[in-house]
Short mmCIF file of C-alpha atoms in Angstrom, two decimals:
data_model
loop_
_atom_site.label_atom_id
_atom_site.label_comp_id
_atom_site.label_asym_id
_atom_site.label_seq_id
_atom_site.Cartn_x
_atom_site.Cartn_y
_atom_site.Cartn_z
CA MET A 1 -12.16 31.48 46.39
CA PRO A 2 -10.59 34.64 46.12
CA GLN A 3 -7.41 34.39 47.29
CA PRO A 4 -6.97 37.48 50.03
CA TRP A 5 -4.96 40.24 48.80
CA PRO A 6 -1.12 40.98 50.35
CA HIS A 7 -0.60 43.10 52.50
CA PRO A 8 2.58 44.90 51.56
CA GLN A 9 6.05 44.33 53.33
CA PRO A 10 7.51 47.97 54.33
CA PRO A 11 10.97 48.49 52.62
CA GLN A 12 14.12 47.15 53.99
CA GLN A 13 16.12 50.10 56.16
CA GLN A 14 19.41 49.78 55.37
CA SER A 15 22.42 51.73 56.92
CA PRO A 16 25.06 53.72 55.97
CA GLN A 17 28.58 52.37 55.53
CA PRO A 18 31.67 54.77 56.50
CA GLY A 19 33.94 56.15 54.13
CA PRO A 20 36.81 56.83 53.31
CA TRP A 21 38.95 59.27 55.04
CA PRO A 22 39.30 62.15 52.78
CA ALA A 23 42.49 62.93 51.34
CA PRO A 24 44.54 65.99 53.37
CA GLY A 25 44.32 69.09 51.69
CA GLY A 26 40.53 67.65 50.17
CA PRO A 27 37.02 69.50 51.03
CA TYR A 28 35.38 69.16 54.00
CA GLU A 29 32.41 66.87 53.91
CA PRO A 30 29.35 66.80 56.56
CA GLY A 31 30.24 63.50 59.26
CA GLY A 32 34.00 63.97 58.67
CA PRO A 33 36.33 64.51 61.01
CA SER A 34 37.20 68.10 62.57
CA TYR A 35 40.63 68.61 61.87
CA GLU A 36 42.99 67.57 59.64
CA PRO A 37 46.01 65.23 61.65
CA GLU A 38 49.66 66.23 61.39
CA GLY A 39 52.38 63.94 60.24
CA ASP A 40 53.16 62.21 63.43
CA GLY A 41 49.25 61.66 63.89
CA ARG A 42 49.17 65.16 66.89
CA PRO A 43 46.67 68.16 66.67
CA ARG A 44 48.50 71.39 65.56
CA ARG A 45 48.92 73.67 68.62
CA GLY A 46 47.56 77.88 67.32
CA ALA A 47 50.00 80.82 67.52
CA GLY A 48 48.43 82.47 69.78
CA ARG A 49 49.91 79.23 72.09
CA VAL A 50 52.85 79.27 70.97
CA PHE A 51 53.91 83.17 70.99
CA GLY A 52 52.01 82.71 75.23
CA GLY A 53 54.44 79.90 75.69
CA VAL A 54 58.03 81.96 74.79
CA LEU A 55 56.26 85.28 75.83
CA CYS A 56 55.62 83.15 79.39
CA GLY A 57 59.09 81.33 79.36
CA GLY A 58 61.22 85.01 78.33
CA LEU A 59 59.04 86.06 81.31
CA GLY A 60 60.80 83.59 83.79
CA LEU A 61 64.02 84.37 82.77
CA VAL A 62 64.03 87.94 83.08
CA LEU A 63 63.34 87.07 86.79
CA LEU A 64 65.65 84.43 87.40
CA LEU A 65 68.70 86.70 86.13
CA GLY A 66 66.93 89.93 88.00
CA GLY A 67 66.40 87.30 91.33
CA GLY A 68 70.69 86.36 90.94
CA ALA A 69 72.07 90.12 90.49
CA VAL A 70 69.96 90.81 93.94
CA VAL A 71 71.50 88.23 95.57
CA ALA A 72 74.64 89.05 94.46
CA LYS A 73 74.33 92.73 95.87
CA ALA A 74 73.73 91.48 99.00
CA VAL A 75 76.51 89.31 99.28
CA SER A 76 78.86 92.55 98.29
CA ASN A 77 77.07 94.42 100.46
CA SER A 78 77.44 92.36 103.00
CA HIS A 79 81.78 91.90 102.42
CA GLN A 80 81.68 95.71 102.35
CA GLU A 81 84.63 97.42 104.11
CA ILE A 82 83.50 100.70 104.98
CA ARG A 83 86.93 103.29 106.50
CA ASN A 84 86.67 105.09 109.66
CA THR A 85 88.45 107.98 109.01
CA GLU A 86 88.54 109.16 112.45
CA TYR A 87 90.49 106.73 113.18
CA ALA A 88 92.89 106.77 110.88
CA ARG A 89 93.22 110.86 111.85
CA ASN A 90 94.03 110.14 115.75
CA LEU A 91 96.06 106.88 115.23
CA TRP A 92 98.17 108.57 117.85
CA ARG A 93 95.79 107.89 120.39
CA ASN A 94 93.85 105.27 119.57
CA GLU A 95 96.22 102.78 119.28
CA PRO A 96 98.70 101.95 122.74
CA ALA A 97 102.56 102.62 122.34
CA GLU A 98 103.00 99.39 122.03
CA ALA A 99 101.93 98.73 118.39
CA LEU A 100 102.75 102.07 117.14
CA PHE A 101 106.50 101.77 117.99
CA PRO A 102 106.51 97.76 117.94
CA ALA A 103 109.07 95.57 119.87
CA ALA A 104 110.67 94.63 116.54
CA LEU A 105 110.95 96.71 113.69
CA GLY A 106 112.43 95.96 110.24
CA LEU A 107 113.05 93.49 107.82
CA GLN A 108 109.61 90.31 108.24
CA ASP A 109 110.61 86.99 107.90
CA PRO A 110 110.03 85.51 104.38
CA GLU A 111 108.30 82.94 105.95
CA LYS A 112 106.23 84.48 108.15
CA ARG A 113 101.91 83.52 107.45
CA GLN A 114 99.55 86.15 108.09
CA GLY A 115 97.93 85.85 111.01
CA ASP A 116 101.51 85.22 113.48
CA PRO A 117 103.04 87.39 115.28
CA ASN A 118 105.03 89.87 114.30
CA THR A 119 108.30 88.61 113.40
CA GLU A 120 109.77 90.93 112.22
CA ARG A 121 114.32 91.67 113.01
CA GLY A 122 116.74 94.39 112.02
CA TRP A 123 115.79 97.12 114.84
CA THR A 124 114.38 96.27 118.89
CA ARG A 125 112.89 98.46 120.89
CA VAL A 126 114.93 99.64 123.67
CA ALA A 127 112.95 102.70 125.66
CA ILE A 128 109.69 104.78 124.58
CA SER A 129 109.14 108.29 125.19
CA PRO A 130 106.28 109.39 127.75
CA GLU A 131 106.54 112.87 126.29
CA THR A 132 104.12 114.10 122.63
CA SER A 133 105.09 118.24 122.79
CA CYS A 134 106.42 118.54 119.50
CA ALA A 135 109.38 121.26 120.87
CA LYS A 136 110.81 118.39 122.61
CA ALA A 137 110.91 115.81 120.30
CA LEU A 138 112.34 117.57 117.04
CA SER A 139 115.50 118.96 116.32
CA GLY A 140 116.74 122.18 114.19
CA ALA A 141 114.73 122.92 110.48
CA VAL A 142 112.43 119.82 110.72
CA ALA A 143 111.35 121.45 114.18
CA LYS A 144 110.67 124.49 113.34
CA GLU A 145 108.88 123.72 110.12
CA ALA A 146 106.84 120.87 111.61
CA ALA A 147 105.48 123.86 115.02
CA ARG A 148 105.19 126.11 111.16
CA ARG A 149 102.57 123.93 109.87
CA GLY A 150 100.45 122.88 112.64
CA CYS A 151 102.30 119.77 114.82
CA VAL A 152 99.79 118.01 116.94
CA ALA A 153 102.55 115.87 118.93
CA ALA A 154 105.33 114.01 118.03
CA LEU A 155 105.80 110.79 120.09
CA ARG A 156 109.57 108.79 120.37
CA ALA A 157 111.17 105.45 120.57
CA THR A 158 114.68 104.00 120.42
CA TYR A 159 115.73 101.20 118.63
CA VAL A 160 118.91 99.66 118.81
CA ASP A 161 120.25 97.19 115.37
CA ASP A 162 120.79 93.70 115.49
CA THR A 163 124.81 94.30 116.17
CA GLY A 164 124.51 96.54 118.95
CA GLY A 165 126.58 98.91 117.09
CA THR A 166 123.76 101.81 116.00
CA ALA A 167 121.39 103.48 117.93
CA ALA A 168 118.25 105.51 116.62
CA THR A 169 115.72 107.49 117.64
CA VAL A 170 112.25 107.56 115.68
CA ALA A 171 109.79 109.93 115.94
CA ILE A 172 105.30 110.04 114.71
CA VAL A 173 104.86 113.42 114.19
CA VAL A 174 100.90 113.97 114.20
CA PHE A 175 99.17 117.32 112.13
CA ARG A 176 96.04 118.35 111.71
CA ASP A 177 96.14 118.00 107.61
CA PRO A 178 97.33 115.15 106.26
CA LYS A 179 98.47 117.12 103.15
CA VAL A 180 101.20 118.70 105.56
CA ALA A 181 101.71 115.71 106.00
CA LEU A 182 103.11 113.97 103.08
CA ASP A 183 106.93 116.16 102.72
CA LEU A 184 108.31 116.20 105.86
CA GLY A 185 110.70 113.66 105.06
CA ASP A 186 112.36 115.82 102.02
CA LEU A 187 113.12 119.20 103.69
CA VAL A 188 115.13 115.41 106.37
CA HIS A 189 117.09 114.87 102.75
CA ASP A 190 117.74 118.49 101.97
CA LYS A 191 119.45 119.16 105.44
CA GLY A 192 121.16 115.82 105.18
CA ASP A 193 123.75 117.12 103.32
CA ALA A 194 124.68 120.01 104.87
CA ASP A 195 128.71 120.13 105.78
CA ARG A 196 127.01 120.20 109.79
CA PRO A 197 123.71 118.61 109.49
CA ASP A 198 120.85 120.12 112.38
CA GLN A 199 119.59 116.61 113.10
CA ALA A 200 116.17 115.67 113.02
CA VAL A 201 114.94 113.94 116.21
CA HIS A 202 116.33 114.53 119.95
CA ALA A 203 117.89 111.26 121.00
CA LEU A 204 115.56 109.14 123.79
CA ALA A 205 118.73 107.50 126.20
CA ALA A 206 118.13 104.13 126.51
CA PRO A 207 119.67 102.14 129.57
CA GLY A 208 123.20 100.42 128.26
CA ILE A 209 124.34 102.39 125.19
CA THR A 210 125.86 105.56 124.71
CA TRP A 211 123.31 107.81 123.03
CA SER A 212 122.81 111.41 123.04
CA ASP A 213 121.97 114.47 120.82
CA ALA A 214 126.45 114.46 120.17
CA VAL A 215 126.44 110.86 118.54
CA ARG A 216 123.67 111.95 116.10
CA ALA A 217 125.44 110.99 113.05
CA GLY A 218 122.15 110.88 110.37
CA SER A 219 118.84 111.40 109.57
CA GLY A 220 115.45 110.33 107.30
CA GLY A 221 112.40 110.51 107.17
CA ASP A 222 109.20 109.36 105.13
CA LYS A 223 105.61 109.58 104.84
CA VAL A 224 102.85 107.70 105.70
CA LEU A 225 100.44 106.35 102.60
CA ASP A 226 97.22 106.66 103.94
CA VAL A 227 94.96 109.96 102.68
CA TYR A 228 93.47 109.84 106.12
CA ALA A 229 96.18 110.17 108.22
CA PRO A 230 98.01 112.85 109.07
CA CYS A 231 101.25 111.89 110.46
CA ALA A 232 105.00 111.51 108.80
CA VAL A 233 107.90 109.01 110.83
CA VAL A 234 110.90 111.17 110.83
CA ALA A 235 114.56 109.16 112.18
CA SER A 236 117.94 109.90 113.70
CA ALA A 237 120.58 107.09 114.39
CA GLY A 238 124.19 107.40 114.99
CA PRO A 239 126.81 104.80 116.79
CA ALA A 240 125.81 103.64 119.92
CA ASP A 241 129.32 103.78 121.72
CA GLY A 242 129.50 107.27 122.12
CA ARG A 243 131.61 107.63 118.80
CA LYS A 244 131.44 111.01 116.91
CA ALA A 245 130.70 110.21 113.21
CA GLY A 246 131.88 112.82 110.99
CA ARG A 247 135.44 113.99 112.59
CA LEU A 248 137.64 111.77 110.64
CA PRO A 249 142.05 113.26 111.24
CA GLN A 250 143.51 114.49 109.30
CA PRO A 251 144.40 114.08 106.14
CA TRP A 252 141.50 111.92 105.64
CA GLY A 253 139.26 114.68 107.13
CA LYS A 254 141.11 117.14 105.63
CA ARG A 255 137.82 118.61 103.52
CA SER A 256 134.17 119.23 104.02
CA TYR A 257 132.87 116.43 102.04
CA GLN A 258 134.99 113.55 103.66
CA GLN A 259 133.31 113.92 106.35
CA ARG A 260 129.88 114.23 104.98
CA MET A 261 130.93 110.91 103.29
CA ASP A 262 131.71 109.49 107.32
CA ARG A 263 128.30 110.10 107.95
CA GLU A 264 126.44 109.16 105.04
CA PRO A 265 126.10 105.05 105.97
CA TRP A 266 123.81 106.36 109.03
CA ASN A 267 121.54 108.79 106.51
CA ALA A 268 120.73 105.36 105.23
CA VAL A 269 120.13 103.53 108.03
CA ALA A 270 117.98 106.09 109.54
CA GLU A 271 115.95 106.36 106.19
CA GLY A 272 115.49 102.37 106.45
CA LEU A 273 114.36 102.50 109.51
CA ALA A 274 111.41 105.30 109.06
CA GLU A 275 110.23 104.14 105.76
CA SER A 276 109.95 100.79 107.91
CA LEU A 277 108.31 102.42 110.24
CA ALA A 278 105.80 104.43 108.03
CA TRP A 279 105.29 100.68 105.46
CA ARG A 280 104.06 99.76 109.07
CA LEU A 281 101.70 102.75 110.22
CA THR A 282 100.01 102.37 106.77
CA ASP A 283 99.21 98.66 107.35
CA LEU A 284 98.34 99.51 110.84
CA ILE A 285 95.62 102.22 109.94
CA PRO A 286 93.07 99.51 108.02
CA GLN A 287 92.46 96.78 110.47
CA GLY A 288 91.46 99.95 112.97
CA LYS A 289 87.90 98.78 115.02
CA ALA A 290 87.31 102.52 116.77
#
């Protein structure tokens, strides 16, 4: 009996085996990866992303520095001091007499601390004049020159030194223009060398001392070192016991220069007192709150 014809069997499909990775830099083959790994296995970044990161970092740094500059400027402005020029021009009206003429004046204690009360020594205030007239306060050539320059006021006070042997009257001379006050002290110095100096300030009497115009023996002056303060300081000094300097008996006072030599210490004393007060006013002006 004949055998039936066998049915053909479909061919077996074999799944393809994955091939090896292509060598770096080799040709692209379908079915392979779409990128090339770096040496550490991470994908490479594009040039655009790197540039963008650098740009953002630079802008951030610029903004940070700009913000710091704004803060620094604000802090600087908060500590800025603006001068009150009108206060300096009218110092003699804005400050009480006790501030213009301190109770003690002269050398400062070397151990004085900032903010402590006044610890100056050398001169003690014994009188303050209520008058502000330039004609009543000033004397001789200084009075004439001050009037010519437009003197507004002249404030006086009398001091006695720590030994009690010397008295001096000091005056704060006020003008309208600060420039005309600068060399007033030089005029005092020029007149101090005369055989018969007329002195600069009228003596202001005080209890307990024999102090008058007749016993004035020397004068001095100095300027207040502030561009807005139209002030100068002049002073006249002499013995506090009524003795008259510059009248040496013969044979010691035979010549005029010998009489001047007897007055020289009083000139130095008056000069030092005027300088001390001028520096005191220079330090006082920046503290003004008026």
